[in-house]
């Protein structure tokens, strides 16, 4: 293999580290690996930046930005702005798509530039294992001492939902590419993807019905918060049916079971959002003896597969399908390649859901903390007690923190309010460094900001009362 960077691999292979997949997990891991002095290559079959930059996190946020702007403009009189005629405001989806392409091109170009700048060899092609140190790519062989699989995931099309007739059934990828919004849409699945699209499309004028199997939407979010979110989305015009088990789509009618009774709902389009499955297509991982757990590549707490020099990070290991988890897993895998035996900690991973207002959480829900045997103290602070939220025009959310009553250890932080996705990092640092609840409110938070809700909620958890509520 002709390798295009000037450093020699110390291992005697073409590369010290070979990363398969250039999504956020893969490309950041490859850059970090090169920065650690390892001769590194990154192989990508399709788009640099992976699903996240091309068909996921980033393009979705573009739709949400437009939805948020329309919402604000329609309410301009609340903000003392004259001259906006709400009845004529609508989204220009063609312009939105053009802007989306621009942003995606900028970011994916940036990924390749960063890889090059850090002297990673870029290989465009589909990798397939020949043995545990060798992959086949573009009819040639590439060898490496250590290989990190970061091949991501695909949309799950559930075999238990039968699809019949002529229909307009789309996945999140198709939804992002729409040039014209249908008048109505049924969204199957009230998880993160389902709810983010429900918010965006409903704000742009599409009549949305969400069918969710569980009793709550966003089943991973603290129940108290998720029921507040549901109330708000319903108030904003979205129909949400919980306990609905979809079994069949005929044309554009979705049939579902609700407490033992068959019901149906019609729409102009149906969005399938019941999860994602690890992508290992054409990788020949089974062929060289890599073990799987259902569709996911099985890894231990060090991110190692059953083959010692092969690691798997991100959606492909099926553990915690979030871009920032994937990159962090990659850094942990690199430490373990260096013999450091670092365990991956999944309890301190923040998660953000981009509806309006936003949801951001980290750690345990109240239910999980109780089930784990902690004696807990819960502190809450409603957004209506925060001046900046009032000025910004939305006070419907809450801050909820869960601490260990005896030690003051932070167990979970759940934020529902404007701009909270930009605030949850504070809780991540606090949990990582082992800060106690009182240390949070002893740290000075700037006024007037929404971040003031965090010390207020921690005060409520420790002292039973906050200042401004
Ligand atoms: P998900 O697992 O979050 O939600 C799928 C939902 O479908 C669940 O609530 C489930 O109960 C429901 N469901 C399953 N079968 C059903 C049926 N027959 N009828 C009705 N409902 C049914 O999966 P989702 O939303 O597709 O997201 C996939 C992955 O992408 C997740 O891991 C998510 O965390 C990640 N993601 C993260 C984002 C973020 O962090 N902002 C944005 C988008 C995706």
XYZ file of C-alpha atoms and ligand atoms in Angstrom:
513
model
C 0.000 0.000 0.000
C 1.308 3.397 -0.999
C 0.928 5.559 2.090
C 1.006 9.285 1.653
C 2.343 10.632 4.895
C 6.011 10.708 5.659
C 6.146 9.045 9.051
C 7.155 5.390 9.441
C 4.874 3.046 11.393
C 6.737 1.832 14.488
C 4.827 -1.432 14.397
C 6.183 -2.842 11.136
C 2.695 -2.752 9.582
C 1.592 -0.113 7.048
C -0.006 1.753 9.930
C 0.095 1.684 13.716
C -3.630 2.468 13.831
C -6.230 2.053 11.115
C -9.667 3.568 11.701
C -12.541 2.254 9.576
C -15.192 4.935 9.155
C -14.885 8.734 9.179
C -18.002 9.694 11.113
C -17.527 11.894 14.188
C -16.208 8.906 16.160
C -13.832 7.685 13.467
C -12.344 10.939 12.209
C -11.780 12.418 15.681
C -10.168 9.168 16.826
C -7.911 9.125 13.765
C -6.822 12.716 14.423
C -6.157 11.981 18.101
C -4.217 8.854 17.174
C -1.972 10.846 14.808
C -1.532 13.514 17.471
C -0.329 10.765 19.816
C 2.448 10.033 17.307
C 0.989 6.923 15.674
C 1.057 6.447 11.948
C -2.660 6.472 11.252
C -5.033 5.946 8.342
C -8.765 6.538 8.131
C -10.847 4.659 5.549
C -14.241 6.007 4.491
C -16.620 4.336 2.051
C -19.041 7.215 1.527
C -19.138 10.647 3.180
C -16.502 12.151 5.462
C -18.271 13.219 8.632
C -20.585 10.181 8.497
C -24.298 10.208 9.248
C -23.919 12.997 11.821
C -22.616 15.637 9.427
C -24.357 14.411 6.278
C -27.726 12.944 7.221
C -28.164 13.348 10.959
C -27.307 15.806 13.729
C -26.164 18.759 11.629
C -28.782 18.805 8.804
C -31.563 18.186 11.346
C -30.466 21.255 13.271
C -30.789 23.284 10.069
C -34.513 22.372 9.894
C -34.886 23.131 13.577
C -33.220 26.532 13.191
C -35.754 27.446 10.476
C -38.617 26.121 12.629
C -37.414 28.205 15.592
C -37.101 31.347 13.490
C -40.591 30.957 12.074
C -41.970 30.400 15.547
C -40.280 33.557 16.871
C -41.339 35.666 13.898
C -44.928 34.538 14.254
C -44.777 35.709 17.847
C -42.958 38.942 17.010
C -45.591 41.108 18.677
C -44.633 39.518 22.007
C -41.137 40.919 21.473
C -42.360 44.402 20.562
C -41.476 44.009 16.880
C -43.927 45.654 14.486
C -44.415 45.033 10.785
C -44.205 41.243 10.621
C -47.283 39.656 9.112
C -47.462 36.151 10.622
C -49.983 35.015 8.002
C -47.449 35.399 5.156
C -44.479 33.762 6.894
C -43.525 30.322 5.638
C -40.395 28.257 5.087
C -38.638 28.250 1.711
C -37.688 24.576 1.640
C -35.590 24.853 -1.505
C -33.491 27.579 0.090
C -33.349 25.516 3.263
C -32.006 22.547 1.278
C -29.440 24.738 -0.461
C -28.254 26.109 2.874
C -28.144 22.568 4.256
C -25.915 21.449 1.361
C -23.635 24.440 1.944
C -23.209 23.691 5.624
C -22.676 19.964 5.008
C -20.086 20.628 2.271
C -18.209 23.050 4.492
C -18.111 20.616 7.389
C -17.233 17.479 5.402
C -14.481 19.377 3.549
C -13.266 20.538 6.951
C -13.028 16.948 8.185
C -10.716 15.927 5.328
C -8.653 19.065 5.819
C -8.223 18.286 9.533
C -7.221 14.685 8.808
C -4.601 15.877 6.316
C -3.352 18.633 8.614
C -2.757 16.014 11.293
C -0.950 13.768 8.795
C -3.537 10.985 8.737
C -3.630 9.028 5.519
C -7.101 9.280 3.957
C -8.340 6.273 2.026
C -11.632 6.536 0.155
C -13.073 3.054 -0.311
C -14.942 0.216 1.371
C -12.890 -1.782 3.899
C -13.366 -5.504 4.356
C -11.344 -7.624 6.795
C -8.892 -10.118 5.262
C -7.433 -11.078 8.659
C -7.087 -9.403 12.035
C -4.270 -7.088 10.866
C -5.324 -6.637 7.228
C -8.194 -5.070 5.341
C -9.016 -5.190 1.678
C -9.765 -1.812 0.178
C -9.968 -0.782 -3.487
C -8.540 -4.208 -4.467
C -5.413 -3.652 -2.366
C -4.377 -4.700 1.128
C -3.711 -2.358 4.038
C -2.146 -3.668 7.222
C -2.200 -2.197 10.710
C -1.150 -3.195 14.184
C -4.425 -1.977 15.687
C -7.756 -1.493 13.963
C -10.646 0.591 15.277
C -14.049 -0.095 13.719
C -16.233 3.034 13.594
C -18.734 2.138 10.882
C -21.834 3.721 12.452
C -25.446 2.690 11.969
C -28.372 2.567 9.543
C -32.072 3.304 10.018
C -33.915 0.331 11.505
C -36.813 -0.809 9.321
C -38.632 -3.112 11.742
C -39.657 -6.487 10.333
C -42.609 -6.482 12.784
C -44.274 -3.585 10.955
C -45.705 -4.913 7.671
C -45.690 -2.509 4.734
C -48.330 -2.951 2.019
C -49.603 -1.014 -0.978
C -48.389 2.278 -2.398
C -47.070 4.597 0.249
C -45.005 7.593 1.036
C -42.895 5.935 3.734
C -39.689 7.788 4.574
C -36.797 7.518 7.020
C -34.977 10.405 8.694
C -32.698 10.651 5.624
C -35.688 11.112 3.287
C -37.295 13.525 5.730
C -34.227 15.764 5.668
C -34.279 15.848 1.877
C -37.920 16.952 1.495
C -38.374 19.878 -0.851
C -42.056 20.111 -0.101
C -43.661 19.381 3.242
C -46.667 17.036 3.134
C -49.881 18.372 4.680
C -49.835 15.628 7.299
C -47.462 12.967 8.596
C -47.616 10.016 10.982
C -44.369 9.512 12.855
C -43.846 5.991 14.162
C -41.666 6.245 17.282
C -41.572 8.998 19.889
C -37.833 8.725 20.562
C -35.282 11.421 19.790
C -35.590 11.311 15.999
C -39.394 11.115 16.038
C -39.800 14.015 18.447
C -37.225 16.313 16.808
C -38.923 15.873 13.415
C -42.375 16.209 14.990
C -41.354 19.583 16.410
C -39.628 20.839 13.244
C -42.296 19.748 10.744
C -45.228 20.772 12.910
C -43.739 24.261 13.368
C -43.503 24.496 9.577
C -47.192 23.703 9.153
C -47.417 19.910 8.777
C -50.100 18.161 10.858
C -48.217 15.578 12.919
C -49.376 12.455 14.738
C -46.754 10.606 16.796
C -47.384 6.962 17.669
C -45.192 5.778 20.549
C -45.175 2.296 22.015
C -44.189 3.255 25.560
C -46.235 5.230 28.087
C -43.915 8.234 27.721
C -42.302 9.906 24.759
C -38.496 10.102 24.922
C -38.348 7.039 27.177
C -34.719 7.795 28.101
C -35.597 11.184 29.641
C -36.674 11.683 33.286
C -40.413 10.967 33.357
C -41.366 14.266 34.965
C -39.502 16.156 32.237
C -40.801 14.004 29.395
C -44.400 14.489 30.507
C -43.844 18.280 30.601
C -42.396 18.073 27.084
C -45.380 16.071 25.877
C -47.839 18.598 27.332
C -46.009 21.415 25.621
C -45.832 19.656 22.222
C -49.540 18.811 22.417
C -50.313 22.438 23.295
C -48.309 23.446 20.219
C -50.583 21.275 18.053
C -48.864 17.876 17.797
C -51.009 14.803 18.385
C -49.161 12.225 20.502
C -50.563 8.762 21.170
C -48.702 6.735 23.788
C -49.080 2.985 24.239
C -49.581 2.652 20.464
C -47.959 -0.447 18.995
C -47.734 -0.081 15.219
C -48.071 -3.306 13.329
C -48.939 -2.430 9.736
C -48.792 0.343 7.174
C -51.190 0.032 4.259
C -50.829 2.786 1.697
C -50.500 5.810 3.976
C -52.678 4.410 6.766
C -50.872 3.245 9.874
C -52.578 0.561 11.958
C -51.764 0.259 15.629
C -52.879 -1.545 18.732
C -54.007 0.651 21.605
C -54.834 -1.268 24.794
C -55.951 -4.301 22.784
C -58.028 -2.401 20.238
C -56.998 -1.925 16.594
C -56.960 1.723 15.517
C -55.650 3.524 12.463
C -54.515 6.931 11.355
C -54.127 8.339 7.817
C -51.658 10.904 6.584
C -49.930 12.052 3.420
C -46.608 10.565 4.580
C -45.246 8.186 7.216
C -41.880 8.612 8.937
C -40.300 5.508 10.443
C -38.312 6.431 13.560
C -38.091 3.326 15.725
C -34.332 3.260 16.134
C -31.109 2.556 14.301
C -29.079 -0.640 13.780
C -25.298 -0.999 13.795
C -23.790 -0.940 10.315
C -21.286 -3.693 9.587
C -22.326 -4.296 5.971
C -19.550 -5.792 3.835
C -16.993 -5.534 6.656
C -16.474 -9.315 6.877
C -16.173 -8.966 10.651
C -17.859 -12.373 11.146
C -15.473 -13.843 8.579
C -12.426 -13.196 10.765
C -14.220 -14.332 13.922
C -15.334 -11.021 15.505
C -18.172 -11.755 17.932
C -21.532 -10.000 17.705
C -24.284 -9.242 20.188
C -27.343 -9.376 17.895
C -26.454 -6.870 15.131
C -23.825 -5.014 17.175
C -20.119 -5.779 17.424
C -19.519 -7.015 20.946
C -17.012 -4.960 22.959
C -15.810 -5.057 26.550
C -15.529 -2.052 28.874
C -12.185 -1.195 27.209
C -13.912 -1.050 23.769
C -11.980 -4.142 22.693
C -13.647 -6.840 20.585
C -12.898 -10.514 21.231
C -9.849 -10.022 18.944
C -7.192 -8.276 20.999
C -5.963 -5.703 18.475
C -9.428 -4.796 17.121
C -11.610 -2.211 18.849
C -15.113 -0.986 18.016
C -16.522 2.444 18.870
C -19.736 4.380 18.257
C -23.054 3.152 16.882
C -21.436 -0.033 15.490
C -21.085 -1.418 19.039
C -24.733 -0.555 19.687
C -24.177 0.734 23.218
C -25.018 4.424 23.257
C -25.748 5.848 19.834
C -24.550 9.428 20.140
C -21.812 11.191 18.179
C -20.008 12.518 21.250
C -20.064 9.055 22.845
C -18.378 7.636 19.756
C -15.491 10.144 19.864
C -15.019 9.598 23.576
C -15.017 5.821 23.111
C -12.344 6.332 20.431
C -10.112 8.241 22.857
C -10.612 5.490 25.475
C -9.720 2.831 22.866
C -6.525 4.740 21.978
C -5.527 4.888 25.658
C -6.042 1.142 25.853
C -3.970 0.571 22.717
C -1.257 2.310 24.762
C -1.833 -0.225 27.547
C -3.555 2.132 29.992
C -6.586 -0.065 30.767
C -9.119 2.765 30.910
C -12.759 1.726 31.359
C -15.495 3.517 29.424
C -17.945 5.276 31.759
C -21.424 5.457 30.225
C -22.964 7.153 33.286
C -21.643 10.596 32.480
C -22.748 11.088 28.894
C -24.862 14.139 28.213
C -27.751 13.910 25.840
C -29.536 16.815 24.132
C -32.847 16.902 22.310
C -33.409 19.839 20.041
C -37.043 20.799 20.372
C -38.093 24.250 21.558
C -37.426 24.722 24.411
C -34.527 22.261 24.466
C -33.949 19.226 26.670
C -30.512 18.314 28.005
C -29.700 15.650 30.536
C -26.897 13.643 32.050
C -26.740 10.786 34.535
C -29.618 9.020 36.237
C -33.308 9.817 36.125
C -35.099 10.008 39.485
C -36.504 6.502 38.925
C -33.097 5.040 38.035
C -31.424 6.647 41.080
C -34.040 5.133 43.407
C -33.783 1.747 41.682
C -29.989 1.878 42.151
C -30.546 2.045 45.921
C -29.521 5.671 46.556
C -31.183 7.750 49.228
C -31.766 10.783 47.033
C -32.560 14.412 47.349
C -34.200 16.112 44.369
C -33.853 19.835 43.697
C -36.065 21.615 41.208
C -36.154 25.118 39.873
C -38.809 26.195 37.374
C -37.670 28.346 34.459
C -40.331 30.899 35.380
C -38.068 31.951 38.277
C -35.279 32.884 35.874
C -35.195 36.464 34.578
C -33.328 35.714 31.354
C -35.817 32.989 30.381
C -38.607 35.488 30.901
C -36.855 38.031 28.675
C -36.199 35.376 26.028
C -39.905 34.552 26.051
C -40.250 30.968 27.283
C -40.596 29.931 30.908
C -42.360 26.603 30.542
C -39.437 24.335 31.499
C -37.691 23.136 34.612
C -34.283 22.283 36.041
C -34.216 19.102 38.055
C -31.160 17.720 39.830
C -30.802 14.452 41.691
C -28.124 14.033 44.334
C -27.073 11.391 46.836
C -28.509 12.788 50.086
C -25.659 11.444 52.192
C -22.603 12.389 50.163
C -23.851 15.253 47.979
C -22.655 13.326 44.922
C -24.376 14.450 41.714
C -26.394 11.581 40.219
C -28.378 13.293 37.475
C -29.085 16.696 35.965
C -32.117 17.290 33.741
C -32.707 20.598 32.033
C -35.741 21.659 30.023
C -35.583 25.239 28.809
C -34.134 27.656 26.289
C -30.456 27.150 25.353
C -29.964 24.288 27.829
C -28.010 22.193 25.303
C -25.257 24.783 25.724
C -25.399 24.464 29.516
C -25.264 20.717 30.186
C -21.462 20.686 29.714
C -21.183 22.287 33.161
C -22.882 19.272 34.722
C -20.624 16.936 32.709
C -17.482 18.618 34.088
C -18.910 18.610 37.619
C -19.721 14.898 37.452
C -16.393 13.990 35.840
C -14.390 15.871 38.464
C -16.527 14.536 41.320
C -17.797 17.995 42.351
C -20.387 17.887 45.126
C -23.780 19.602 44.984
C -22.747 22.504 47.249
C -19.679 23.214 45.109
C -21.984 23.962 42.179
C -23.814 26.758 43.948
C -20.632 28.021 45.569
C -19.273 28.622 42.067
C -20.383 32.055 40.867
C -22.741 31.930 37.891
C -23.148 35.047 35.737
C -26.274 37.214 35.832
C -28.471 37.581 33.868
C -28.171 34.134 32.280
C -30.240 30.996 32.078
C -27.304 29.130 33.655
C -28.388 30.576 37.028
C -31.067 27.880 37.191
C -28.389 25.256 37.866
C -27.117 26.613 41.223
C -30.724 27.388 42.192
C -31.750 23.745 41.682
C -28.695 22.458 43.572
C -29.527 24.808 46.469
C -33.015 23.342 46.515
C -31.547 19.819 46.615
C -29.110 20.583 49.479
C -30.989 23.194 51.546
C -34.585 22.445 50.596
C -34.992 25.924 49.116
C -33.671 28.078 46.318
C -33.357 31.863 46.339
C -35.600 33.032 43.518
C -38.538 30.693 43.948
P -34.996 5.718 19.764
O -34.566 4.392 20.222
O -34.562 6.946 20.480
O -36.615 5.769 19.736
C -37.407 4.839 19.023
C -38.799 4.850 19.634
O -39.650 4.024 18.859
C -38.822 4.328 21.057
O -39.373 5.299 21.891
C -39.685 3.053 20.936
O -40.454 2.825 22.095
C -40.558 3.356 19.729
N -41.100 2.164 19.052
C -40.456 0.998 18.791
N -41.288 0.131 18.140
C -42.480 0.775 17.980
C -43.735 0.422 17.376
N -43.949 -0.761 16.784
N -44.746 1.336 17.414
C -44.557 2.548 17.981
N -43.389 2.923 18.553
C -42.363 2.065 18.551
O -34.615 5.771 18.215
P -34.573 6.981 17.211
O -35.427 8.104 17.681
O -34.879 6.377 15.883
O -33.052 7.443 17.282
C -32.008 6.522 16.918
C -30.705 6.883 17.601
O -30.200 8.126 17.126
C -30.881 6.992 19.092
O -29.887 6.260 19.728
C -30.726 8.468 19.363
O -30.141 8.720 20.636
C -29.829 8.944 18.215
N -30.134 10.336 17.915
C -29.753 11.308 18.769
C -30.071 12.624 18.541
C -29.675 13.651 19.535
O -28.880 13.345 20.408
N -30.205 14.860 19.494
C -30.813 13.045 17.355
C -31.213 11.927 16.553
C -30.864 10.645 16.825
